[in-house]
Amino acid sequence: MAKSPEQMKAAMIAGLSEKTGKSLEEWLRILRSSKLSKHKEFMGLLKNEHGLTHGFANMIALQALQSDSHTADDTDALVEAQYAGSKAALRPVYDALLAAVRKFGKDVEVSPKKAYVSLRRNKQFAIVQPSTATRVDVGINLAGTAPTERLEASGSFNAMVSHRVRVSKLTDVDKELLAWLKAAYDAS
């Protein structure tokens, strides 16, 4: 049985001192004293100057920024921030997608991050990201599925998914999109 993200993070934190020579709190002090403030900057410091692996560097950076569902104090605030300001009109699209995906099964995990929401079962099967003021990008893991005009290859959009569907209006949350999401859910 696959570990949950929370279990994986706890295991990484438990082994941090042994694997890296420093505890999480020591790494967080290093990041705070660096005067850096962005995820990419933290990653560069931890990987390039301290030799950490990508996985450990990413976990520590996310902890420092409190920017994922396993470190943030208020995950609802992460979603609220994604759909604030010029992207507020896209919130009904997100809500419709989430309502439909939750019907797939009680094991759907909704894991908000700073810029997107990860949808998981045993592993991530999709992401929902308000990419522009007029479009939500739905990333879907459908390895082995040929792209179509609408179901694009993810390309540089996000390496964590194989395909992307651009959603601009509520009617774009249709049977075709939901069938792709359900297939990804079933495969996860």
Short mmCIF file of N, CA and C in Angstrom, two decimals:
data_model
loop_
_atom_site.label_atom_id
_atom_site.label_comp_id
_atom_site.label_asym_id
_atom_site.label_seq_id
_atom_site.Cartn_x
_atom_site.Cartn_y
_atom_site.Cartn_z
N MET A 1 0.84 -1.18 0.00
CA MET A 1 0.00 0.00 0.00
C MET A 1 0.89 1.24 0.00
N ALA A 2 0.58 2.16 -0.86
CA ALA A 2 1.36 3.40 -0.97
C ALA A 2 1.17 4.23 0.29
N LYS A 3 2.23 4.91 0.66
CA LYS A 3 2.14 5.81 1.81
C LYS A 3 1.43 7.08 1.40
N SER A 4 0.75 7.70 2.35
CA SER A 4 0.12 9.00 2.09
C SER A 4 1.22 10.05 2.03
N PRO A 5 0.91 11.22 1.44
CA PRO A 5 1.91 12.29 1.44
C PRO A 5 2.37 12.67 2.84
N GLU A 6 1.45 12.66 3.78
CA GLU A 6 1.80 13.00 5.16
C GLU A 6 2.78 11.99 5.74
N GLN A 7 2.56 10.69 5.45
CA GLN A 7 3.46 9.65 5.94
C GLN A 7 4.84 9.76 5.29
N MET A 8 4.85 10.05 3.99
CA MET A 8 6.12 10.20 3.29
C MET A 8 6.91 11.38 3.85
N LYS A 9 6.22 12.49 4.09
CA LYS A 9 6.90 13.67 4.64
C LYS A 9 7.44 13.36 6.03
N ALA A 10 6.64 12.70 6.86
CA ALA A 10 7.08 12.36 8.22
C ALA A 10 8.31 11.46 8.18
N ALA A 11 8.34 10.51 7.25
CA ALA A 11 9.50 9.63 7.12
C ALA A 11 10.74 10.42 6.69
N MET A 12 10.56 11.35 5.77
CA MET A 12 11.68 12.18 5.33
C MET A 12 12.22 13.02 6.48
N ILE A 13 11.32 13.62 7.25
CA ILE A 13 11.75 14.45 8.38
C ILE A 13 12.47 13.59 9.42
N ALA A 14 11.93 12.39 9.68
CA ALA A 14 12.56 11.49 10.66
C ALA A 14 13.98 11.11 10.26
N GLY A 15 14.22 10.96 8.96
CA GLY A 15 15.54 10.56 8.50
C GLY A 15 16.44 11.71 8.09
N LEU A 16 15.97 12.92 8.25
CA LEU A 16 16.70 14.09 7.77
C LEU A 16 18.07 14.24 8.42
N SER A 17 18.15 14.14 9.73
CA SER A 17 19.44 14.30 10.42
C SER A 17 20.43 13.25 9.96
N GLU A 18 19.98 12.00 9.86
CA GLU A 18 20.86 10.91 9.45
C GLU A 18 21.33 11.09 8.01
N LYS A 19 20.42 11.50 7.12
CA LYS A 19 20.75 11.59 5.70
C LYS A 19 21.49 12.87 5.33
N THR A 20 21.22 13.96 6.06
CA THR A 20 21.79 15.25 5.67
C THR A 20 22.72 15.86 6.72
N GLY A 21 22.70 15.32 7.93
CA GLY A 21 23.55 15.86 8.98
C GLY A 21 22.93 16.99 9.77
N LYS A 22 21.70 17.39 9.40
CA LYS A 22 21.02 18.47 10.12
C LYS A 22 19.54 18.13 10.27
N SER A 23 18.95 18.63 11.34
CA SER A 23 17.52 18.45 11.57
C SER A 23 16.73 19.44 10.73
N LEU A 24 15.43 19.24 10.64
CA LEU A 24 14.58 20.17 9.90
C LEU A 24 14.72 21.58 10.46
N GLU A 25 14.70 21.71 11.77
CA GLU A 25 14.80 23.05 12.37
C GLU A 25 16.12 23.71 12.01
N GLU A 26 17.21 22.94 11.97
CA GLU A 26 18.50 23.51 11.58
C GLU A 26 18.47 23.99 10.13
N TRP A 27 17.86 23.20 9.24
CA TRP A 27 17.75 23.62 7.84
C TRP A 27 16.87 24.86 7.71
N LEU A 28 15.80 24.93 8.48
CA LEU A 28 14.93 26.10 8.42
C LEU A 28 15.66 27.35 8.91
N ARG A 29 16.50 27.21 9.92
CA ARG A 29 17.31 28.35 10.39
C ARG A 29 18.25 28.82 9.29
N ILE A 30 18.84 27.89 8.56
CA ILE A 30 19.74 28.25 7.46
C ILE A 30 18.97 29.04 6.40
N LEU A 31 17.78 28.58 6.06
CA LEU A 31 16.98 29.29 5.05
C LEU A 31 16.56 30.67 5.55
N ARG A 32 16.14 30.76 6.82
CA ARG A 32 15.72 32.07 7.36
C ARG A 32 16.88 33.05 7.38
N SER A 33 18.08 32.57 7.69
CA SER A 33 19.23 33.48 7.76
C SER A 33 19.77 33.84 6.37
N SER A 34 19.31 33.15 5.34
CA SER A 34 19.82 33.41 3.99
C SER A 34 19.26 34.68 3.36
N LYS A 35 18.17 35.19 3.90
CA LYS A 35 17.48 36.37 3.36
C LYS A 35 16.81 36.07 2.01
N LEU A 36 16.78 34.81 1.60
CA LEU A 36 16.06 34.42 0.39
C LEU A 36 14.60 34.24 0.75
N SER A 37 13.72 34.26 -0.26
CA SER A 37 12.30 34.16 0.08
C SER A 37 11.48 33.31 -0.89
N LYS A 38 12.08 32.84 -1.96
CA LYS A 38 11.32 32.10 -2.98
C LYS A 38 11.74 30.64 -3.00
N HIS A 39 10.78 29.79 -3.40
CA HIS A 39 11.01 28.36 -3.46
C HIS A 39 12.24 28.02 -4.31
N LYS A 40 12.31 28.60 -5.49
CA LYS A 40 13.43 28.31 -6.40
C LYS A 40 14.76 28.72 -5.77
N GLU A 41 14.76 29.84 -5.07
CA GLU A 41 15.99 30.30 -4.42
C GLU A 41 16.40 29.33 -3.31
N PHE A 42 15.42 28.90 -2.52
CA PHE A 42 15.70 27.93 -1.45
C PHE A 42 16.26 26.63 -2.04
N MET A 43 15.63 26.18 -3.13
CA MET A 43 16.07 24.94 -3.77
C MET A 43 17.52 25.07 -4.23
N GLY A 44 17.85 26.18 -4.86
CA GLY A 44 19.21 26.40 -5.33
C GLY A 44 20.21 26.38 -4.18
N LEU A 45 19.89 27.05 -3.12
CA LEU A 45 20.78 27.10 -1.96
C LEU A 45 20.99 25.70 -1.38
N LEU A 46 19.91 24.98 -1.16
CA LEU A 46 19.99 23.67 -0.53
C LEU A 46 20.69 22.64 -1.43
N LYS A 47 20.41 22.68 -2.71
CA LYS A 47 21.00 21.70 -3.62
C LYS A 47 22.44 22.07 -4.00
N ASN A 48 22.66 23.31 -4.38
CA ASN A 48 23.97 23.72 -4.90
C ASN A 48 25.00 23.98 -3.82
N GLU A 49 24.59 24.61 -2.72
CA GLU A 49 25.56 24.95 -1.69
C GLU A 49 25.67 23.91 -0.58
N HIS A 50 24.60 23.11 -0.41
CA HIS A 50 24.61 22.13 0.69
C HIS A 50 24.53 20.69 0.20
N GLY A 51 24.37 20.49 -1.11
CA GLY A 51 24.41 19.15 -1.69
C GLY A 51 23.21 18.27 -1.39
N LEU A 52 22.07 18.87 -1.04
CA LEU A 52 20.89 18.06 -0.77
C LEU A 52 20.28 17.53 -2.06
N THR A 53 19.62 16.40 -1.95
CA THR A 53 18.89 15.86 -3.10
C THR A 53 17.67 16.73 -3.36
N HIS A 54 17.11 16.59 -4.55
CA HIS A 54 15.93 17.37 -4.91
C HIS A 54 14.79 17.13 -3.92
N GLY A 55 14.56 15.88 -3.56
CA GLY A 55 13.45 15.55 -2.65
C GLY A 55 13.57 16.22 -1.30
N PHE A 56 14.73 16.13 -0.68
CA PHE A 56 14.93 16.77 0.62
C PHE A 56 14.86 18.29 0.49
N ALA A 57 15.49 18.85 -0.54
CA ALA A 57 15.48 20.29 -0.72
C ALA A 57 14.05 20.80 -0.91
N ASN A 58 13.28 20.10 -1.71
CA ASN A 58 11.89 20.51 -1.96
C ASN A 58 11.06 20.46 -0.68
N MET A 59 11.18 19.38 0.07
CA MET A 59 10.42 19.25 1.32
C MET A 59 10.79 20.36 2.30
N ILE A 60 12.07 20.66 2.44
CA ILE A 60 12.51 21.70 3.36
C ILE A 60 12.02 23.07 2.88
N ALA A 61 12.13 23.33 1.58
CA ALA A 61 11.66 24.62 1.03
C ALA A 61 10.16 24.79 1.26
N LEU A 62 9.38 23.74 1.02
CA LEU A 62 7.94 23.83 1.25
C LEU A 62 7.62 24.06 2.72
N GLN A 63 8.38 23.40 3.60
CA GLN A 63 8.19 23.63 5.04
C GLN A 63 8.48 25.08 5.39
N ALA A 64 9.56 25.62 4.83
CA ALA A 64 9.94 27.00 5.13
C ALA A 64 8.89 27.99 4.65
N LEU A 65 8.30 27.71 3.50
CA LEU A 65 7.31 28.62 2.92
C LEU A 65 5.89 28.33 3.39
N GLN A 66 5.70 27.20 4.05
CA GLN A 66 4.36 26.75 4.45
C GLN A 66 3.41 26.89 3.28
N SER A 67 3.80 26.30 2.13
CA SER A 67 3.05 26.53 0.91
C SER A 67 2.42 25.29 0.30
N ASP A 68 2.28 24.22 1.06
CA ASP A 68 1.50 23.10 0.56
C ASP A 68 0.54 22.63 1.63
N SER A 69 -0.30 21.71 1.30
CA SER A 69 -1.35 21.29 2.22
C SER A 69 -0.80 20.57 3.45
N HIS A 70 0.45 20.14 3.43
CA HIS A 70 1.01 19.44 4.56
C HIS A 70 1.77 20.36 5.49
N THR A 71 1.96 21.61 5.08
CA THR A 71 2.69 22.56 5.91
C THR A 71 1.88 23.81 6.19
N ALA A 72 0.95 24.13 5.35
CA ALA A 72 0.17 25.36 5.53
C ALA A 72 -0.77 25.21 6.71
N ASP A 73 -0.95 26.28 7.43
CA ASP A 73 -1.87 26.28 8.56
C ASP A 73 -3.32 26.29 8.10
N ASP A 74 -3.60 26.89 6.94
CA ASP A 74 -4.96 27.04 6.46
C ASP A 74 -5.01 26.72 4.97
N THR A 75 -5.38 25.48 4.63
CA THR A 75 -5.39 25.09 3.22
C THR A 75 -6.50 25.79 2.46
N ASP A 76 -7.60 26.15 3.11
CA ASP A 76 -8.65 26.90 2.43
C ASP A 76 -8.10 28.24 1.94
N ALA A 77 -7.20 28.82 2.70
CA ALA A 77 -6.62 30.10 2.32
C ALA A 77 -5.77 29.96 1.06
N LEU A 78 -5.15 28.79 0.86
CA LEU A 78 -4.37 28.57 -0.36
C LEU A 78 -5.28 28.64 -1.58
N VAL A 79 -6.44 27.99 -1.52
CA VAL A 79 -7.39 28.01 -2.65
C VAL A 79 -7.96 29.42 -2.82
N GLU A 80 -8.32 30.06 -1.71
CA GLU A 80 -8.85 31.42 -1.79
C GLU A 80 -7.86 32.35 -2.49
N ALA A 81 -6.60 32.21 -2.17
CA ALA A 81 -5.59 33.07 -2.78
C ALA A 81 -5.44 32.78 -4.28
N GLN A 82 -5.59 31.53 -4.67
CA GLN A 82 -5.48 31.18 -6.09
C GLN A 82 -6.58 31.86 -6.91
N TYR A 83 -7.76 31.98 -6.32
CA TYR A 83 -8.91 32.52 -7.04
C TYR A 83 -9.30 33.91 -6.55
N ALA A 84 -8.30 34.69 -6.19
CA ALA A 84 -8.52 36.07 -5.75
C ALA A 84 -8.25 37.02 -6.91
N GLY A 85 -8.67 38.24 -6.75
CA GLY A 85 -8.37 39.29 -7.72
C GLY A 85 -8.89 38.98 -9.11
N SER A 86 -8.01 39.08 -10.09
CA SER A 86 -8.41 38.92 -11.50
C SER A 86 -8.86 37.49 -11.83
N LYS A 87 -8.55 36.53 -10.97
CA LYS A 87 -8.92 35.13 -11.21
C LYS A 87 -10.20 34.72 -10.48
N ALA A 88 -10.84 35.65 -9.79
CA ALA A 88 -12.04 35.33 -8.99
C ALA A 88 -13.17 34.75 -9.83
N ALA A 89 -13.30 35.18 -11.07
CA ALA A 89 -14.39 34.69 -11.93
C ALA A 89 -14.21 33.21 -12.29
N LEU A 90 -13.02 32.66 -12.06
CA LEU A 90 -12.75 31.26 -12.37
C LEU A 90 -13.13 30.31 -11.23
N ARG A 91 -13.46 30.83 -10.07
CA ARG A 91 -13.78 29.98 -8.92
C ARG A 91 -14.93 29.01 -9.20
N PRO A 92 -16.01 29.41 -9.90
CA PRO A 92 -17.07 28.43 -10.19
C PRO A 92 -16.58 27.23 -11.03
N VAL A 93 -15.60 27.46 -11.89
CA VAL A 93 -15.02 26.36 -12.67
C VAL A 93 -14.32 25.38 -11.72
N TYR A 94 -13.51 25.90 -10.82
CA TYR A 94 -12.83 25.06 -9.82
C TYR A 94 -13.85 24.30 -8.98
N ASP A 95 -14.86 24.99 -8.49
CA ASP A 95 -15.86 24.35 -7.64
C ASP A 95 -16.59 23.23 -8.39
N ALA A 96 -16.92 23.45 -9.65
CA ALA A 96 -17.61 22.42 -10.46
C ALA A 96 -16.70 21.21 -10.67
N LEU A 97 -15.43 21.47 -10.98
CA LEU A 97 -14.48 20.37 -11.16
C LEU A 97 -14.35 19.54 -9.88
N LEU A 98 -14.20 20.23 -8.76
CA LEU A 98 -14.04 19.52 -7.50
C LEU A 98 -15.28 18.72 -7.14
N ALA A 99 -16.45 19.29 -7.34
CA ALA A 99 -17.70 18.58 -7.03
C ALA A 99 -17.81 17.31 -7.87
N ALA A 100 -17.45 17.39 -9.13
CA ALA A 100 -17.54 16.23 -10.02
C ALA A 100 -16.51 15.16 -9.63
N VAL A 101 -15.29 15.57 -9.36
CA VAL A 101 -14.23 14.62 -9.03
C VAL A 101 -14.50 13.93 -7.70
N ARG A 102 -15.07 14.63 -6.75
CA ARG A 102 -15.37 14.02 -5.44
C ARG A 102 -16.37 12.86 -5.59
N LYS A 103 -17.16 12.86 -6.64
CA LYS A 103 -18.12 11.79 -6.88
C LYS A 103 -17.45 10.51 -7.36
N PHE A 104 -16.17 10.57 -7.73
CA PHE A 104 -15.46 9.38 -8.19
C PHE A 104 -15.30 8.36 -7.06
N GLY A 105 -15.15 8.84 -5.84
CA GLY A 105 -14.96 7.94 -4.70
C GLY A 105 -14.58 8.71 -3.45
N LYS A 106 -14.76 8.05 -2.32
CA LYS A 106 -14.45 8.69 -1.03
C LYS A 106 -12.95 8.80 -0.80
N ASP A 107 -12.16 8.16 -1.66
CA ASP A 107 -10.72 8.18 -1.49
C ASP A 107 -10.02 9.30 -2.26
N VAL A 108 -10.79 10.21 -2.85
CA VAL A 108 -10.19 11.36 -3.54
C VAL A 108 -9.60 12.29 -2.47
N GLU A 109 -8.32 12.59 -2.61
CA GLU A 109 -7.65 13.54 -1.71
C GLU A 109 -7.46 14.85 -2.45
N VAL A 110 -7.86 15.93 -1.82
CA VAL A 110 -7.68 17.27 -2.39
C VAL A 110 -6.56 17.93 -1.59
N SER A 111 -5.47 18.25 -2.29
CA SER A 111 -4.27 18.74 -1.62
C SER A 111 -3.84 20.08 -2.22
N PRO A 112 -4.34 21.20 -1.65
CA PRO A 112 -3.98 22.51 -2.17
C PRO A 112 -2.50 22.82 -1.97
N LYS A 113 -1.92 23.40 -2.99
CA LYS A 113 -0.56 23.93 -2.94
C LYS A 113 -0.69 25.45 -3.11
N LYS A 114 0.42 26.13 -3.22
CA LYS A 114 0.36 27.58 -3.36
C LYS A 114 -0.25 28.00 -4.70
N ALA A 115 0.11 27.32 -5.80
CA ALA A 115 -0.33 27.75 -7.13
C ALA A 115 -1.37 26.85 -7.77
N TYR A 116 -1.60 25.66 -7.21
CA TYR A 116 -2.55 24.73 -7.81
C TYR A 116 -3.09 23.79 -6.74
N VAL A 117 -4.04 22.95 -7.14
CA VAL A 117 -4.58 21.94 -6.24
C VAL A 117 -4.29 20.58 -6.84
N SER A 118 -3.67 19.72 -6.06
CA SER A 118 -3.36 18.35 -6.48
C SER A 118 -4.54 17.45 -6.11
N LEU A 119 -4.94 16.60 -7.06
CA LEU A 119 -5.98 15.62 -6.82
C LEU A 119 -5.31 14.25 -6.80
N ARG A 120 -5.52 13.53 -5.70
CA ARG A 120 -4.81 12.27 -5.49
C ARG A 120 -5.78 11.16 -5.13
N ARG A 121 -5.35 9.97 -5.39
CA ARG A 121 -5.98 8.75 -4.88
C ARG A 121 -4.84 8.03 -4.18
N ASN A 122 -4.27 7.01 -4.81
CA ASN A 122 -3.04 6.42 -4.29
C ASN A 122 -1.84 7.25 -4.71
N LYS A 123 -2.00 7.96 -5.81
CA LYS A 123 -0.99 8.89 -6.29
C LYS A 123 -1.73 10.02 -7.01
N GLN A 124 -1.01 11.07 -7.35
CA GLN A 124 -1.64 12.20 -8.02
C GLN A 124 -2.17 11.78 -9.38
N PHE A 125 -3.44 12.10 -9.63
CA PHE A 125 -4.00 11.80 -10.94
C PHE A 125 -4.34 13.06 -11.72
N ALA A 126 -4.40 14.20 -11.05
CA ALA A 126 -4.71 15.45 -11.75
C ALA A 126 -4.31 16.65 -10.89
N ILE A 127 -4.22 17.80 -11.56
CA ILE A 127 -4.05 19.07 -10.86
C ILE A 127 -5.01 20.08 -11.49
N VAL A 128 -5.40 21.06 -10.69
CA VAL A 128 -6.25 22.15 -11.17
C VAL A 128 -5.53 23.44 -10.84
N GLN A 129 -5.24 24.23 -11.87
CA GLN A 129 -4.43 25.44 -11.70
C GLN A 129 -5.03 26.61 -12.46
N PRO A 130 -5.36 27.69 -11.75
CA PRO A 130 -5.79 28.91 -12.46
C PRO A 130 -4.56 29.59 -13.06
N SER A 131 -4.31 29.33 -14.33
CA SER A 131 -3.06 29.78 -14.96
C SER A 131 -3.10 31.23 -15.40
N THR A 132 -4.25 31.69 -15.85
CA THR A 132 -4.41 33.09 -16.27
C THR A 132 -5.71 33.62 -15.69
N ALA A 133 -6.00 34.87 -15.93
CA ALA A 133 -7.25 35.47 -15.45
C ALA A 133 -8.46 34.91 -16.18
N THR A 134 -8.24 34.22 -17.29
CA THR A 134 -9.35 33.70 -18.09
C THR A 134 -9.34 32.19 -18.29
N ARG A 135 -8.38 31.48 -17.63
CA ARG A 135 -8.28 30.05 -17.91
C ARG A 135 -7.76 29.26 -16.70
N VAL A 136 -8.42 28.13 -16.49
CA VAL A 136 -7.95 27.12 -15.54
C VAL A 136 -7.34 26.00 -16.38
N ASP A 137 -6.15 25.56 -16.02
CA ASP A 137 -5.55 24.42 -16.68
C ASP A 137 -5.76 23.19 -15.80
N VAL A 138 -6.28 22.14 -16.41
CA VAL A 138 -6.47 20.88 -15.71
C VAL A 138 -5.41 19.92 -16.22
N GLY A 139 -4.46 19.59 -15.37
CA GLY A 139 -3.42 18.63 -15.72
C GLY A 139 -3.91 17.25 -15.35
N ILE A 140 -3.70 16.29 -16.25
CA ILE A 140 -4.23 14.94 -16.04
C ILE A 140 -3.12 13.93 -16.32
N ASN A 141 -3.02 12.92 -15.46
CA ASN A 141 -2.06 11.84 -15.67
C ASN A 141 -2.73 10.72 -16.45
N LEU A 142 -2.47 10.68 -17.73
CA LEU A 142 -3.02 9.65 -18.62
C LEU A 142 -1.89 9.08 -19.48
N ALA A 143 -0.86 8.58 -18.84
CA ALA A 143 0.29 8.03 -19.57
C ALA A 143 -0.19 7.01 -20.59
N GLY A 144 0.37 7.09 -21.78
CA GLY A 144 0.02 6.15 -22.84
C GLY A 144 -1.18 6.57 -23.67
N THR A 145 -1.81 7.68 -23.32
CA THR A 145 -2.95 8.18 -24.08
C THR A 145 -2.44 9.22 -25.09
N ALA A 146 -2.82 9.03 -26.33
CA ALA A 146 -2.39 9.96 -27.37
C ALA A 146 -3.07 11.32 -27.17
N PRO A 147 -2.33 12.40 -27.32
CA PRO A 147 -2.94 13.73 -27.22
C PRO A 147 -3.96 13.95 -28.35
N THR A 148 -4.90 14.83 -28.08
CA THR A 148 -5.87 15.27 -29.08
C THR A 148 -5.80 16.79 -29.13
N GLU A 149 -6.67 17.38 -29.93
CA GLU A 149 -6.67 18.84 -29.99
C GLU A 149 -7.00 19.44 -28.63
N ARG A 150 -7.93 18.81 -27.91
CA ARG A 150 -8.33 19.33 -26.61
C ARG A 150 -7.47 18.77 -25.48
N LEU A 151 -7.16 17.50 -25.52
CA LEU A 151 -6.33 16.83 -24.51
C LEU A 151 -4.87 16.93 -24.98
N GLU A 152 -4.26 18.05 -24.67
CA GLU A 152 -2.90 18.35 -25.14
C GLU A 152 -1.86 17.58 -24.34
N ALA A 153 -0.72 17.33 -24.93
CA ALA A 153 0.43 16.87 -24.17
C ALA A 153 0.80 18.00 -23.21
N SER A 154 1.20 17.66 -22.00
CA SER A 154 1.44 18.70 -20.99
C SER A 154 2.60 19.62 -21.36
N GLY A 155 3.58 19.10 -22.08
CA GLY A 155 4.71 19.94 -22.47
C GLY A 155 5.35 20.61 -21.28
N SER A 156 5.58 21.90 -21.37
CA SER A 156 6.23 22.63 -20.28
C SER A 156 5.25 23.10 -19.21
N PHE A 157 3.96 22.78 -19.37
CA PHE A 157 2.96 23.20 -18.38
C PHE A 157 3.30 22.68 -16.99
N ASN A 158 3.47 21.36 -16.85
CA ASN A 158 3.77 20.78 -15.55
C ASN A 158 4.29 19.36 -15.76
N ALA A 159 5.46 19.07 -15.27
CA ALA A 159 6.07 17.76 -15.46
C ALA A 159 5.41 16.66 -14.63
N MET A 160 4.52 17.04 -13.72
CA MET A 160 3.87 16.06 -12.85
C MET A 160 2.64 15.44 -13.50
N VAL A 161 2.26 15.90 -14.68
CA VAL A 161 1.11 15.36 -15.39
C VAL A 161 1.50 15.11 -16.85
N SER A 162 0.73 14.25 -17.52
CA SER A 162 1.06 13.92 -18.92
C SER A 162 0.29 14.77 -19.92
N HIS A 163 -0.87 15.29 -19.51
CA HIS A 163 -1.74 16.03 -20.42
C HIS A 163 -2.31 17.27 -19.75
N ARG A 164 -2.83 18.17 -20.58
CA ARG A 164 -3.46 19.39 -20.08
C ARG A 164 -4.72 19.65 -20.89
N VAL A 165 -5.77 20.10 -20.19
CA VAL A 165 -6.99 20.58 -20.83
C VAL A 165 -7.20 22.01 -20.36
N ARG A 166 -7.39 22.91 -21.31
CA ARG A 166 -7.62 24.32 -20.99
C ARG A 166 -9.12 24.53 -20.80
N VAL A 167 -9.48 25.11 -19.66
CA VAL A 167 -10.88 25.32 -19.32
C VAL A 167 -11.11 26.81 -19.10
N SER A 168 -11.96 27.40 -19.93
CA SER A 168 -12.21 28.84 -19.84
C SER A 168 -13.59 29.19 -19.29
N LYS A 169 -14.51 28.24 -19.37
CA LYS A 169 -15.87 28.52 -18.91
C LYS A 169 -16.47 27.27 -18.29
N LEU A 170 -17.51 27.46 -17.54
CA LEU A 170 -18.15 26.37 -16.80
C LEU A 170 -18.60 25.24 -17.72
N THR A 171 -19.05 25.56 -18.92
CA THR A 171 -19.52 24.51 -19.84
C THR A 171 -18.37 23.64 -20.35
N ASP A 172 -17.12 24.06 -20.15
CA ASP A 172 -15.96 23.23 -20.51
C ASP A 172 -15.79 22.05 -19.55
N VAL A 173 -16.44 22.13 -18.39
CA VAL A 173 -16.42 21.01 -17.45
C VAL A 173 -17.53 20.06 -17.90
N ASP A 174 -17.21 19.27 -18.92
CA ASP A 174 -18.21 18.45 -19.59
C ASP A 174 -17.89 16.96 -19.45
N LYS A 175 -18.71 16.13 -20.09
CA LYS A 175 -18.55 14.68 -19.99
C LYS A 175 -17.18 14.22 -20.48
N GLU A 176 -16.67 14.83 -21.54
CA GLU A 176 -15.38 14.43 -22.08
C GLU A 176 -14.26 14.67 -21.07
N LEU A 177 -14.22 15.87 -20.50
CA LEU A 177 -13.20 16.19 -19.50
C LEU A 177 -13.33 15.27 -18.28
N LEU A 178 -14.55 15.08 -17.81
CA LEU A 178 -14.76 14.24 -16.63
C LEU A 178 -14.40 12.79 -16.92
N ALA A 179 -14.59 12.31 -18.15
CA ALA A 179 -14.19 10.94 -18.51
C ALA A 179 -12.67 10.80 -18.44
N TRP A 180 -11.93 11.80 -18.90
CA TRP A 180 -10.47 11.75 -18.80
C TRP A 180 -10.03 11.75 -17.34
N LEU A 181 -10.65 12.61 -16.55
CA LEU A 181 -10.31 12.66 -15.12
C LEU A 181 -10.64 11.33 -14.43
N LYS A 182 -11.76 10.74 -14.77
CA LYS A 182 -12.16 9.45 -14.17
C LYS A 182 -11.18 8.35 -14.57
N ALA A 183 -10.75 8.35 -15.83
CA ALA A 183 -9.77 7.34 -16.28
C ALA A 183 -8.46 7.50 -15.51
N ALA A 184 -8.03 8.73 -15.28
CA ALA A 184 -6.80 8.98 -14.51
C ALA A 184 -6.98 8.55 -13.05
N TYR A 185 -8.14 8.84 -12.49
CA TYR A 185 -8.46 8.42 -11.12
C TYR A 185 -8.42 6.89 -11.01
N ASP A 186 -9.07 6.22 -11.97
CA ASP A 186 -9.12 4.75 -11.94
C ASP A 186 -7.72 4.14 -12.05
N ALA A 187 -6.84 4.79 -12.79
CA ALA A 187 -5.49 4.28 -12.98
C ALA A 187 -4.56 4.59 -11.81
N SER A 188 -4.96 5.50 -10.94
CA SER A 188 -4.06 5.91 -9.84
C SER A 188 -4.15 4.99 -8.64
#
